[in-house]
Amino acid sequence: MADGYLTTHVLDTARGCPAEGLRIRLYALDPERRLIAEAVTNRDGRTDAPILGRADFAAGLYELVFEAGAYLRATGQAAAEPLFLDEVPIRFGIADPAAHYHVPLLLSPHGYTTYRGS
């Protein structure tokens, strides 16, 4: 069993608050793209548990897909259709199966930022 795990959270930078109720999907990309987890952010903009826990954590390539468009529509931030941002995919690699990887999303209707957090 690996000691590492993967977490995420989403901040709504346009409203200055956590993004509650945003759906997230996690895909493993090795050897082919397959859905391995789904979650919805809580009132703190986080998932209730790691999106990839210690039991399933492994080195490899992954993709988080944030359903930003549905969230922006639900919060009244949607502009004309089609939205500038709808699904936001973030592809990243996990090299150290003993580490904690944190991949946050800072979101607004017209832009986003991500980074490897702690």
Coordinates of C-alpha atoms in Angstrom, one line a residue:
M1 CA 0.0 0.0 0.0
A2 CA 1.2 3.5 -0.9
D3 CA 1.5 6.2 1.8
G4 CA 0.5 9.0 -0.6
Y5 CA -2.9 10.4 -1.4
L6 CA -4.5 13.1 -3.7
T7 CA -6.6 16.0 -2.5
T8 CA -8.2 19.0 -4.3
H9 CA -10.3 22.0 -3.5
V10 CA -11.9 24.7 -5.5
L11 CA -12.0 28.5 -4.7
D12 CA -14.4 30.8 -6.5
T13 CA -12.2 33.8 -7.0
A14 CA -14.9 35.9 -8.6
R15 CA -17.2 35.6 -5.5
G16 CA -14.3 35.3 -3.0
C17 CA -15.5 32.0 -1.4
P18 CA -15.1 28.2 -1.6
A19 CA -16.9 26.7 -4.6
E20 CA -19.6 24.5 -3.0
G21 CA -21.4 21.8 -5.0
L22 CA -18.9 21.6 -7.9
R23 CA -18.6 18.1 -9.4
I24 CA -15.2 16.6 -10.0
R25 CA -14.1 13.4 -11.9
L26 CA -10.7 11.8 -11.6
Y27 CA -9.3 9.7 -14.5
A28 CA -6.2 7.5 -14.6
L29 CA -4.4 7.8 -17.9
D30 CA -2.2 4.7 -17.8
P31 CA -2.5 2.7 -20.0
E32 CA -5.8 4.2 -21.2
R33 CA -8.1 6.9 -19.8
R34 CA -10.5 5.4 -17.2
L35 CA -12.7 7.0 -14.6
I36 CA -11.6 6.1 -11.1
A37 CA -13.3 8.5 -8.8
E38 CA -16.1 11.2 -8.6
A39 CA -16.8 13.7 -5.9
V40 CA -18.7 16.9 -5.2
T41 CA -17.1 19.8 -3.2
N42 CA -18.5 20.6 0.2
R43 CA -19.1 24.0 1.7
D44 CA -15.3 24.5 2.2
G45 CA -14.8 23.8 -1.6
R46 CA -13.1 20.5 -0.7
T47 CA -14.0 16.9 -1.1
D48 CA -15.1 15.1 2.1
A49 CA -12.2 12.6 1.7
P50 CA -9.1 12.4 -0.5
I51 CA -10.2 12.0 -4.1
L52 CA -7.6 9.3 -4.4
G53 CA -6.8 7.6 -1.1
R54 CA -3.8 5.7 0.1
A55 CA -5.2 2.3 -0.9
D56 CA -5.5 3.2 -4.6
F57 CA -2.7 5.8 -4.9
A58 CA 0.0 5.0 -7.4
A59 CA 2.5 6.7 -9.6
G60 CA 1.2 7.6 -13.1
L61 CA -0.6 10.1 -15.2
Y62 CA -4.0 11.5 -14.1
E63 CA -6.6 14.0 -15.1
L64 CA -9.0 15.9 -12.9
V65 CA -12.0 17.3 -14.7
F66 CA -13.9 20.1 -12.9
E67 CA -17.5 20.7 -14.0
A68 CA -17.0 24.5 -13.9
G69 CA -19.9 25.3 -16.3
A70 CA -22.5 23.6 -14.2
Y71 CA -21.2 25.4 -11.1
L72 CA -21.1 28.8 -12.8
R73 CA -24.7 28.4 -14.1
A74 CA -25.9 27.3 -10.7
T75 CA -24.3 30.3 -9.0
G76 CA -25.6 32.9 -11.6
Q77 CA -22.2 33.6 -13.1
A78 CA -22.9 32.1 -16.5
A79 CA -22.6 34.6 -19.4
A80 CA -23.8 33.9 -22.9
E81 CA -23.7 30.3 -24.2
P82 CA -21.5 28.7 -24.9
L83 CA -19.6 29.5 -21.7
F84 CA -16.0 30.5 -22.0
L85 CA -15.2 27.7 -19.4
D86 CA -17.2 24.6 -19.1
E87 CA -15.3 21.5 -18.2
V88 CA -11.8 22.3 -16.9
P89 CA -9.3 19.4 -17.3
I90 CA -6.0 19.3 -15.4
R91 CA -3.6 16.6 -16.4
F92 CA -0.7 15.9 -14.1
G93 CA 1.8 13.2 -13.1
I94 CA 2.3 11.5 -9.8
A95 CA 5.9 10.4 -9.4
D96 CA 6.2 9.8 -5.7
P97 CA 3.7 7.3 -4.4
A98 CA 4.6 8.1 -0.8
A99 CA 3.8 11.9 -1.1
H100 CA 0.7 14.0 -0.6
Y101 CA -0.4 15.6 -3.9
H102 CA -2.8 18.5 -3.7
V103 CA -4.2 20.0 -6.9
P104 CA -6.4 23.0 -6.2
L105 CA -8.4 25.1 -8.7
L106 CA -8.9 28.8 -8.4
L107 CA -11.9 29.5 -10.7
S108 CA -13.7 32.5 -12.2
P109 CA -16.0 32.7 -15.2
H110 CA -13.2 33.7 -17.5
G111 CA -10.1 32.1 -16.1
Y112 CA -8.5 29.6 -13.7
T113 CA -5.3 28.8 -12.0
T114 CA -3.9 25.6 -10.6
Y115 CA -0.6 24.5 -8.9
R116 CA 0.7 21.7 -6.8
G117 CA -0.2 22.7 -3.3
S118 CA 0.6 21.1 0.0

